[in-house]
Every structure is written in C-alpha cells, then in structure tokens.
Coordinates of C-alpha atoms in Angstrom, one line a residue:
M1 CA -33.3 -10.7 -21.2
E2 CA -31.4 -8.3 -18.5
D3 CA -29.0 -5.5 -20.1
I4 CA -25.9 -6.9 -18.8
R5 CA -23.8 -3.7 -19.9
E6 CA -26.4 -1.7 -17.8
I7 CA -25.7 -4.1 -14.6
W8 CA -21.9 -4.1 -15.2
D9 CA -21.6 -0.5 -15.2
N10 CA -23.7 -0.4 -12.0
V11 CA -21.5 -2.6 -10.6
L12 CA -18.2 -0.7 -11.5
N13 CA -19.7 2.1 -9.8
I14 CA -20.0 0.2 -6.5
L15 CA -16.6 -1.2 -6.8
K16 CA -14.5 1.6 -7.8
D17 CA -14.7 3.0 -4.0
K18 CA -14.7 -0.3 -2.4
M19 CA -11.1 -1.9 -4.4
V20 CA -7.8 -0.9 -4.4
A21 CA -7.1 1.6 -7.4
T22 CA -4.4 -0.3 -8.8
T23 CA -6.8 -3.5 -9.0
Y24 CA -9.9 -1.9 -9.8
E25 CA -8.0 0.5 -12.9
T26 CA -5.6 -2.2 -14.1
W27 CA -7.8 -5.5 -14.0
V28 CA -11.7 -4.9 -13.3
L29 CA -12.1 -1.6 -15.5
P30 CA -11.1 -3.7 -18.7
L31 CA -13.6 -6.6 -18.3
V32 CA -16.1 -6.9 -21.0
P33 CA -19.5 -8.3 -19.9
H34 CA -20.7 -11.2 -21.9
S35 CA -23.5 -13.0 -20.1
L36 CA -25.7 -13.7 -17.5
E37 CA -27.4 -17.0 -17.2
D38 CA -28.2 -19.2 -14.5
N39 CA -27.6 -16.8 -12.1
C40 CA -23.9 -16.7 -13.4
F41 CA -22.6 -13.6 -14.6
C42 CA -19.5 -14.0 -17.2
A43 CA -16.9 -11.5 -18.0
L44 CA -14.1 -11.6 -20.6
T45 CA -10.6 -10.5 -20.1
G46 CA -7.9 -10.0 -22.5
Q47 CA -5.4 -10.1 -19.6
N48 CA -4.4 -13.8 -18.7
L49 CA -3.1 -12.6 -15.5
A50 CA -6.5 -10.9 -14.4
V51 CA -8.1 -14.2 -14.2
Q52 CA -5.6 -15.3 -11.4
I53 CA -5.2 -11.9 -9.6
L54 CA -9.1 -11.1 -9.5
Q55 CA -9.7 -14.4 -7.8
K56 CA -9.1 -12.7 -4.5
S57 CA -11.6 -10.5 -5.6
N58 CA -14.2 -12.7 -6.8
K59 CA -16.3 -12.6 -4.0
D60 CA -16.5 -8.5 -3.8
I61 CA -17.5 -8.5 -7.6
S62 CA -20.1 -11.4 -6.7
K63 CA -21.8 -9.5 -4.1
A64 CA -21.8 -6.1 -6.5
I65 CA -23.6 -8.0 -9.0
S66 CA -25.8 -9.7 -6.5
E67 CA -26.6 -6.4 -5.1
V68 CA -27.3 -4.7 -8.5
C69 CA -29.7 -7.6 -9.7
G70 CA -31.5 -7.8 -6.6
R71 CA -30.8 -11.6 -6.3
E72 CA -27.7 -14.1 -5.5
I73 CA -25.4 -13.9 -8.7
F74 CA -22.1 -15.8 -9.0
F75 CA -19.0 -14.1 -10.7
N76 CA -16.8 -15.5 -13.5
I77 CA -13.9 -14.5 -15.6
V78 CA -12.7 -16.0 -19.0
Y79 CA -10.0 -15.2 -21.0
D80 CA -10.4 -14.6 -24.6
E81 CA -7.5 -14.9 -27.0
N82 CA -9.9 -12.4 -29.6
L83 CA -10.3 -10.0 -27.3
H84 CA -6.6 -10.0 -26.2
K85 CA -5.5 -9.4 -30.0
Q86 CA -8.0 -6.9 -30.3
I87 CA -6.8 -4.9 -27.0
E88 CA -3.1 -5.5 -28.4
K89 CA -4.4 -3.7 -31.8
E90 CA -5.7 -1.1 -29.8
K91 CA -3.0 -0.1 -28.1
K92 CA -0.6 -0.3 -31.1
K93 CA -3.3 2.1 -32.8
A94 CA -3.5 4.7 -29.8
K95 CA 0.5 4.5 -29.5
K96 CA 0.6 5.8 -33.3
E97 CA -2.0 8.2 -32.6
E98 CA -0.1 9.5 -29.8
E99 CA 3.3 9.8 -31.7
K100 CA 1.1 12.0 -34.3
E101 CA -0.5 14.2 -31.8
F102 CA 3.0 14.7 -29.9
I103 CA 4.8 15.6 -33.0
K104 CA 1.7 18.2 -33.9
N105 CA 1.9 19.5 -30.6
L106 CA 5.6 20.3 -30.7
E107 CA 5.6 21.9 -34.3
N108 CA 3.1 24.3 -32.5
R109 CA 5.1 25.3 -29.6
I110 CA 7.4 28.1 -29.9
L111 CA 10.9 26.3 -28.5
P112 CA 14.2 28.5 -27.4
S113 CA 16.0 29.0 -30.7
K114 CA 19.0 26.9 -29.2
Y115 CA 16.9 23.7 -29.4
D116 CA 15.5 21.6 -32.3
G117 CA 13.3 19.8 -30.4
L118 CA 11.9 18.7 -27.0
K119 CA 14.2 15.5 -26.5
Q120 CA 17.2 18.0 -26.9
M121 CA 15.7 20.4 -24.1
Q122 CA 15.0 17.4 -22.2
S123 CA 18.4 16.1 -22.4
S124 CA 19.7 19.6 -21.5
C125 CA 17.7 19.3 -18.3
N126 CA 19.8 15.8 -17.5
L127 CA 16.1 14.1 -17.9
N128 CA 16.0 10.7 -18.5
L129 CA 13.3 10.1 -21.2
K130 CA 11.9 6.6 -19.7
Y131 CA 10.7 8.3 -16.6
K132 CA 7.2 9.9 -17.4
F133 CA 3.7 10.1 -15.6
D134 CA 2.0 7.7 -18.3
N135 CA 4.2 4.8 -17.4
F136 CA 4.2 5.2 -13.3
V137 CA 2.1 2.5 -12.1
V138 CA 0.3 3.9 -9.0
G139 CA -0.7 2.0 -5.8
S140 CA -1.8 2.3 -2.6
G141 CA 1.7 3.2 -1.3
N142 CA 2.5 6.0 -3.8
K143 CA -1.0 7.5 -5.0
F144 CA -0.9 10.7 -2.8
A145 CA 2.8 11.5 -4.0
Y146 CA 1.8 10.9 -7.4
A147 CA -1.3 13.2 -7.2
V148 CA 0.6 16.1 -5.7
S149 CA 3.2 15.6 -8.5
V150 CA 0.8 15.8 -11.0
A151 CA -0.6 19.1 -9.7
V152 CA 2.9 20.7 -9.4
A153 CA 3.5 19.9 -12.7
K154 CA 0.1 21.0 -13.9
D155 CA 0.7 24.6 -12.0
P156 CA 4.3 24.7 -10.9
G157 CA 5.1 27.2 -8.3
K158 CA 1.3 28.1 -7.1
Q159 CA 0.9 25.3 -4.5
Y160 CA 3.0 22.6 -3.0
N161 CA 6.1 24.8 -3.0
P162 CA 8.4 23.2 -2.1
L163 CA 7.4 19.6 -3.0
F164 CA 9.2 17.1 -0.5
I165 CA 9.0 13.3 -1.7
Y166 CA 10.7 10.8 0.7
G167 CA 11.0 7.3 0.8
G168 CA 13.2 4.0 0.8
S169 CA 15.5 3.5 -1.8
G170 CA 14.0 2.4 -5.2
L171 CA 10.4 3.2 -4.8
G172 CA 9.8 5.9 -7.4
K173 CA 11.0 9.1 -5.9
T174 CA 13.3 10.0 -8.7
H175 CA 10.8 8.6 -11.5
L176 CA 8.3 11.1 -10.0
L177 CA 11.0 14.1 -10.0
Q178 CA 11.7 13.7 -13.3
A179 CA 8.2 13.1 -14.7
I180 CA 7.4 16.6 -13.2
G181 CA 10.3 18.1 -15.2
H182 CA 9.1 16.1 -18.6
D183 CA 5.4 17.4 -18.1
I184 CA 6.3 20.9 -17.3
L185 CA 8.9 20.8 -20.5
F186 CA 6.0 19.8 -22.7
N187 CA 3.3 21.5 -21.8
K188 CA 5.0 25.0 -20.7
P189 CA 8.1 24.9 -23.0
K190 CA 9.2 28.6 -22.1
L191 CA 9.9 27.6 -18.5
K192 CA 13.7 26.7 -17.6
V193 CA 13.8 23.2 -15.9
K194 CA 16.8 21.9 -14.2
Y195 CA 16.9 18.5 -12.6
F196 CA 20.1 17.7 -10.5
K197 CA 21.5 15.2 -7.8
A198 CA 22.5 17.0 -4.8
E199 CA 25.8 15.0 -5.3
E200 CA 26.4 17.6 -8.4
F201 CA 25.5 20.5 -6.2
I202 CA 28.0 19.5 -3.6
N203 CA 30.9 18.9 -6.3
D204 CA 30.2 22.2 -8.1
L205 CA 30.2 24.0 -4.9
V206 CA 33.7 22.3 -4.0
N207 CA 35.1 23.1 -7.2
S208 CA 33.8 26.6 -7.5
L209 CA 35.6 27.3 -4.0
A210 CA 38.5 25.5 -5.1
K211 CA 39.3 27.1 -8.4
G212 CA 38.7 30.5 -6.9
M213 CA 41.2 30.3 -3.9
D214 CA 44.3 32.0 -5.8
K215 CA 42.7 35.2 -6.6
A216 CA 39.5 37.4 -4.8
N217 CA 38.1 38.5 -8.2
D218 CA 38.3 34.5 -9.6
K219 CA 36.6 33.7 -6.6
N220 CA 33.8 35.9 -6.7
K221 CA 33.4 35.0 -10.6
K222 CA 33.3 31.3 -9.9
M223 CA 30.9 31.6 -7.1
N224 CA 28.3 33.6 -9.4
D225 CA 28.9 31.3 -11.9
F226 CA 27.7 28.7 -9.1
R227 CA 24.9 30.5 -8.1
N228 CA 23.8 31.3 -11.3
K229 CA 23.7 28.1 -12.5
Y230 CA 21.2 27.1 -9.9
R231 CA 19.1 30.1 -9.7
N232 CA 18.2 30.8 -13.3
A233 CA 15.7 28.5 -13.2
D234 CA 11.9 28.3 -13.2
V235 CA 11.5 25.1 -11.7
L236 CA 14.4 23.3 -9.6
L237 CA 14.4 19.7 -9.3
I238 CA 16.8 18.2 -6.6
D239 CA 17.4 14.6 -6.1
D240 CA 18.6 12.9 -2.9
I241 CA 19.0 15.8 -0.8
Q242 CA 20.0 14.0 2.0
L243 CA 23.3 14.1 0.9
I244 CA 23.7 17.7 2.2
E245 CA 23.3 16.9 5.8
G246 CA 26.2 17.8 7.8
K247 CA 27.9 19.8 5.0
P248 CA 27.7 23.5 6.5
R249 CA 28.8 25.5 3.5
T250 CA 26.7 23.3 1.1
E251 CA 23.5 24.0 3.2
E252 CA 24.1 27.4 3.4
E253 CA 24.2 27.7 -0.2
L254 CA 21.2 25.6 -0.8
Y255 CA 19.5 27.8 1.8
N256 CA 20.1 31.2 -0.2
T257 CA 19.4 29.3 -3.0
F258 CA 16.2 28.2 -1.9
D259 CA 15.1 31.8 -0.6
S260 CA 16.0 33.2 -4.1
L261 CA 13.9 31.0 -6.2
H262 CA 11.1 30.4 -3.5
N263 CA 10.9 34.4 -3.2
A264 CA 10.5 34.6 -6.8
G265 CA 7.6 32.1 -7.1
K266 CA 9.8 29.3 -8.5
Q267 CA 9.1 25.7 -8.2
I268 CA 11.1 23.4 -6.0
V269 CA 11.2 19.9 -5.6
F270 CA 13.3 17.6 -3.6
T271 CA 13.5 14.0 -3.3
S272 CA 15.3 12.2 0.1
D273 CA 15.5 9.0 1.7
R274 CA 14.0 10.4 4.7
S275 CA 12.1 13.3 5.9
P276 CA 13.5 16.3 7.3
D277 CA 12.7 15.7 11.0
K278 CA 15.2 12.9 10.5
F279 CA 18.1 15.5 9.2
E280 CA 19.6 15.5 12.7
N281 CA 22.6 17.4 11.5
S282 CA 21.2 20.1 9.4
P283 CA 20.2 23.4 10.8
E284 CA 16.6 24.1 11.8
R285 CA 16.2 27.0 9.6
L286 CA 16.8 24.8 6.2
K287 CA 14.6 21.9 7.6
T288 CA 11.6 24.3 8.3
R289 CA 12.2 25.6 4.5
F290 CA 11.9 21.5 3.4
K291 CA 8.6 21.5 5.4
M292 CA 6.9 24.7 4.4
G293 CA 5.1 23.4 1.2
L294 CA 3.9 19.7 1.2
L295 CA 5.6 16.4 2.7
A296 CA 4.8 13.1 0.6
D297 CA 5.9 9.9 1.1
I298 CA 6.4 6.8 -1.0
Q299 CA 5.9 3.5 0.9
V300 CA 7.0 -0.2 -0.5
P301 CA 4.2 -1.3 -3.4
D302 CA 1.9 -4.0 -2.4
L303 CA 1.9 -7.3 -4.0
E304 CA -0.7 -6.2 -6.5
T305 CA 1.3 -2.9 -7.7
R306 CA 4.2 -5.1 -7.9
M307 CA 2.4 -7.4 -10.2
A308 CA 0.9 -4.6 -12.2
I309 CA 4.5 -2.9 -12.5
L310 CA 5.8 -6.3 -14.0
T311 CA 2.9 -6.7 -16.3
K312 CA 3.5 -3.3 -17.5
L313 CA 7.3 -3.7 -18.0
A314 CA 6.4 -7.1 -19.9
A315 CA 3.6 -5.4 -22.1
D316 CA 5.8 -2.3 -23.2
R317 CA 8.5 -4.8 -24.2
N318 CA 6.3 -7.3 -26.0
I319 CA 7.6 -10.1 -23.6
K320 CA 5.1 -13.0 -22.7
I321 CA 5.5 -14.1 -19.1
P322 CA 3.2 -16.4 -17.5
A323 CA 1.3 -15.5 -14.7
N324 CA 2.5 -17.7 -12.1
V325 CA 6.3 -16.2 -12.8
I326 CA 4.7 -12.8 -12.5
E327 CA 3.4 -13.5 -9.0
F328 CA 6.6 -15.2 -8.5
L329 CA 8.9 -12.4 -8.9
A330 CA 6.4 -9.9 -7.4
T331 CA 6.5 -12.2 -4.2
V332 CA 10.2 -12.4 -4.0
Y333 CA 11.4 -9.0 -4.6
N334 CA 9.0 -7.1 -2.1
K335 CA 11.3 -4.3 -0.8
N336 CA 11.7 -2.2 -3.9
I337 CA 10.9 -1.3 -7.5
R338 CA 14.2 -1.1 -8.7
E339 CA 14.9 -5.0 -7.8
L340 CA 11.9 -5.8 -9.1
E341 CA 12.8 -4.1 -12.4
G342 CA 16.4 -5.2 -12.3
A343 CA 15.3 -9.1 -11.9
F344 CA 13.1 -8.5 -14.6
N345 CA 15.4 -7.3 -17.1
T346 CA 18.0 -10.2 -16.1
I347 CA 15.5 -12.9 -17.0
S348 CA 14.2 -11.4 -19.9
A349 CA 17.7 -10.8 -21.3
Y350 CA 18.8 -14.6 -20.5
A351 CA 16.0 -16.0 -21.5
S352 CA 16.1 -14.4 -25.2
I353 CA 20.2 -14.8 -25.4
N354 CA 19.8 -18.5 -24.5
D355 CA 16.5 -19.2 -26.2
I356 CA 14.7 -20.9 -23.1
Q357 CA 11.4 -20.8 -22.0
I358 CA 10.5 -18.6 -19.1
T359 CA 9.1 -20.8 -16.1
V360 CA 9.1 -20.6 -12.4
D361 CA 11.7 -23.1 -12.3
S362 CA 14.0 -21.5 -15.1
V363 CA 13.5 -18.1 -13.0
K364 CA 14.7 -19.7 -10.2
K365 CA 17.9 -20.6 -11.5
I366 CA 18.3 -17.5 -13.3
I367 CA 18.3 -15.4 -10.3
G368 CA 19.7 -17.8 -8.0
Y369 CA 16.9 -18.4 -5.8
K370 CA 17.1 -20.3 -2.7
E371 CA 14.3 -22.5 -1.6
N372 CA 15.9 -22.7 1.8
K373 CA 16.0 -19.2 2.5
K374 CA 14.5 -17.8 5.5
T375 CA 10.6 -18.9 5.8
I376 CA 8.3 -16.2 7.0
T377 CA 5.6 -18.1 8.9
I378 CA 2.5 -16.3 10.5
D379 CA 3.4 -17.2 13.8
G380 CA 6.7 -15.6 13.4
I381 CA 5.2 -12.5 12.4
I382 CA 2.9 -12.5 15.6
D383 CA 6.2 -12.9 17.6
I384 CA 7.8 -10.1 15.9
V385 CA 4.7 -7.4 15.9
G386 CA 4.2 -8.3 19.3
S387 CA 7.7 -7.9 20.5
Y388 CA 7.7 -4.5 18.5
Y389 CA 4.5 -3.5 20.4
N390 CA 5.0 -5.0 24.1
V391 CA 2.0 -7.4 23.3
S392 CA 1.9 -10.9 24.0
A393 CA 1.4 -13.4 21.0
D394 CA -1.0 -15.2 23.3
D395 CA -3.1 -11.8 23.8
I396 CA -2.7 -11.3 19.7
K397 CA -4.5 -14.4 18.9
S398 CA -6.8 -13.9 21.8
T399 CA -10.5 -11.9 22.1
N400 CA -8.6 -9.2 23.8
R401 CA -10.1 -6.1 22.7
I402 CA -7.7 -3.4 24.3
A403 CA -6.9 -0.8 21.8
K404 CA -3.1 -1.8 22.1
T405 CA -3.4 -5.3 21.3
A406 CA -6.3 -4.9 18.6
Y407 CA -3.9 -2.6 17.1
A408 CA -1.1 -5.2 17.1
R409 CA -3.5 -8.0 16.0
Q410 CA -4.7 -5.9 13.0
I411 CA -1.1 -5.3 11.6
S412 CA -0.2 -9.0 12.4
I413 CA -3.0 -9.7 10.3
Y414 CA -2.1 -7.5 7.2
L415 CA 1.5 -8.7 7.3
A416 CA 0.7 -12.1 7.6
K417 CA -1.5 -12.0 4.6
E418 CA 1.0 -9.5 2.6
M419 CA 4.1 -11.5 3.5
T420 CA 3.3 -15.5 3.4
G421 CA 1.0 -15.6 0.4
E422 CA -1.4 -17.7 2.6
S423 CA -5.3 -17.2 1.9
F424 CA -7.6 -15.4 4.2
P425 CA -9.1 -18.5 5.7
A426 CA -5.6 -19.8 6.6
V427 CA -5.1 -16.5 8.2
G428 CA -7.9 -16.8 10.0
D429 CA -7.3 -20.0 11.5
A430 CA -3.9 -19.1 12.9
F431 CA -5.4 -15.8 14.6
N432 CA -8.6 -17.9 15.8
R433 CA -11.1 -15.9 13.7
K434 CA -13.4 -16.0 10.4
H435 CA -11.6 -15.1 7.3
T436 CA -14.3 -12.0 6.9
T437 CA -12.6 -10.4 10.1
I438 CA -9.4 -11.1 8.2
M439 CA -10.6 -9.5 5.4
Y440 CA -11.7 -6.6 7.1
S441 CA -8.5 -6.3 9.3
H442 CA -6.4 -6.4 6.6
Q443 CA -8.1 -4.0 4.2
K444 CA -8.2 -1.2 6.9
V445 CA -4.8 -1.4 7.7
K446 CA -4.2 -1.2 3.6
T447 CA -6.2 1.8 3.4
D448 CA -4.8 3.8 6.6
I449 CA -1.3 3.3 5.1
A450 CA -1.9 5.6 2.8
T451 CA -2.8 8.5 5.4
D452 CA -1.2 7.5 8.5
R453 CA 2.4 8.1 7.9
N454 CA 3.3 6.7 11.4
L455 CA 1.7 3.4 10.5
A456 CA 3.3 3.1 7.5
S457 CA 6.6 3.7 9.1
D458 CA 6.2 1.2 11.5
I459 CA 4.8 -1.2 8.5
E460 CA 8.0 -0.7 6.8
E461 CA 10.2 -1.1 9.4
L462 CA 8.6 -4.3 10.5
I463 CA 8.7 -6.0 7.1
N464 CA 12.8 -5.2 7.3
I465 CA 12.7 -6.6 10.7
I466 CA 10.7 -10.1 9.5
N467 CA 12.7 -10.5 6.1
G468 CA 16.1 -10.3 8.3

C-alpha cells in the first residue's frame, strides 16, 4: 500500500513551481488525497468549482503524480459534501479565533488618547474597512504590486519609497493603497497614516488660496494649515495622482510636500491610471520624484483570477452560485474587477429580493446580456494582432520562425485562448499546431506578462481593440 499523503506532498512540490499561483493556492492546495487504485489517483475537494476549473490542469497533475510514482497514473477529482461542510465549519472557527486575537491585540496596544479603537483610527484616515490584504485576490496580473505593497506596510519609509502603483480603472489599486494603511495602523498604531484622493488635495489648495485672498496674514495661515494637514504624516497615501497633471500650482505644492516628507524618511504611496512617463503635461522634476522609488503596475486579471474573485465574494457572503454561472460572469466581465463585483452585487441582490434561482439564463436577464453582442473569433484575433505588429495572418499561421512573426504568433495564441474560451486542441487547429505547442506558447506569454511591462501594455491595448 503506497502512502498517498507522501505521494501528494511530493506532487505539490512539483506543481507549486509550475502552476499559476492563483490556481495552485485556491484550488490545488486544499485538495485532500483519497486513494490510489488501478493507476488512478483520486483526490477530494470541498469546493464544487474546483472540479470544473482543474479540468484544464488535469494532465499537468497526472504528469506530476506519474513522475513521483514512476509509472503512468491518471488523476481524478471528486466533490465531497462532507468535506465541504468540514471546510465551512473550520472557516467559521478560524474567523472567531481571528476576531478574538484581533481584540486581544488591540487591547494590548497603546492607541492615541483621542481614539477609542482601531476602527475609529481607520475612519479618521478615510480608510474603507473592506480593503484589506487578506481579502485581496492575488493573480498573475497583480502579484508584484501586491508583494511590494505588503513589504511597504511591513517596513514603511525604509524601502520602495515612494511606491507608485499604476494600472487601468477598477483593477485594485485603491484596494492595495488602503490595505497598506490598514496594515500599518494595526501593526504600528503610533504612526500617523493619511489617505486621500488627489482631488481632495486640489480642492483643499484652491479653498486655502481663495479664503486667504483678502489679507496677507490670513493667506499665510490658510496655506500653513493646508501644508501641515498633508505634511504632518508618517505615511501619506495618495489616490488617483494623475488628476494633478497640468495644474502648475498644485504640482508645485505636491513637489514640496513630497520633498518635505521624503527627506524626513516618511513613506509615500501613489496610485495612478498610468505610469509617470505618460504625464506629458507635468514638470520633469516631479516625474523623477514619482519614479525614484519603485513602479508597480497592475494588469487585467486573467480568467482564473476573476473566477477566484467571484468565488471568494460568494463565500464571504454565504451565497451559493453554480460553477457555470461563475465562469459565465468571469468571461463576460473581463475588463476590470469593479465591473465584476458590481455585476455580482446586482445579481445576488436581485435574486434575493425576487426569490429566484441563480442560473446562467436568469443571470443573462438580470445583467441584460445580449446574445448578439460582438462575437470574438480566433481568426479575428489573428487579423488584429497581425495588423498591430505588421505581420500577415498567413505568416502567423505558417511555420515561419522569424522573431517578429513568432512573437506575434505567441500573443495571438494567448489572446485566442483567453478571449474565446476555446480548448487548447481547438486553438491548435486554428493555428495548424499541436495543442502541446499551444499550451507552451500560452503559458510563456502568461508568465512574461508579470515581468515585461511593454508586453503587458500591448496585451491590454489589444484586448481593448478586440473587444471594440
């Protein structure tokens, strides 16, 4: 009798380095090894969605098990209701223990006298209690930004100062920015944390200038009050900093505020919808300040990450949503997290109020999904990518190995798989290649996106073009 626990532990060691972190941590790690009979390794899951999601990874897992056992082994996952109940019970128990530990830690801390507790401190800093590190879903498109945000929160002012997080709307920039604030308040409550949107900075400056126009003394007082508000901080978190672009007086005040805090070793974190290099109407000396620490971009989450986000939302609110509905929503709302969460909120509220079952058909009616919306095809993607990189569609489908063509081909393969939902064999047929080649190209681009910002930017732009 082989030790299936030992086999599974060795398999996990192999898969950890080969699989996308989101898939591995969310779906594979919680699996429970059950049996190894007739060259079939069976694992149990308490997450119904795992059976469907891990179908794509079945061959990789089978290969890892075969490697450990030294013979060909097939892998199978079985949903177990008892395991599901056990997991839910453990979650509730862990949550209660976490709350007890939280209160215990809070009671042992020395808080500023004007605050009665951490929640009041968080409120005074304009922080939203729902934005924490522990409910931020990490995927390939945001893992770098997440990691450096955690590092900044752990040791503010020591490294990555300033931290500049940028990316499209609704991808989680504000979540990370506020999570940094929450984490610092909890672990270092003596530090003064200030979070605000750039719009507030602009409005405060305008009001201070306007109120001090009559008398010179009043003007000096108002401006001193304004400056003290933003410079009297150990950690300054500024959201949507792109809004100050092209406003000379505001940029001047921000520049001076930045220097004052940075020279004193205080931590500064910015978020923006674009990188500092694209602030075309801002002075160079301010842009160099933005770039002197660390730049971290956030990309559109992949399908698996979007499904993980929906699964977590459903679990947190104790709402049961079928696996096919989660996959449908994650496929439809593929541009940003805000739209995805908004759709989830609408569907769950509507279904609860009207007492209807959540199915793909009912969801389509709730969100007003139109079946005749633009159809994305593999050939259409190839044409767009070819035009983007000035490579013909025929060359992309050919065996041509010129670097430029091969690059466009790999990106076409990645987008075809991500945006059409077709299987690897089906994509392979469209490109006249074996599905294993398609899998390799898809994984390569997926991995490169995390470190190659130019590639990530190209992918985002191509997705927008393809979606029309």
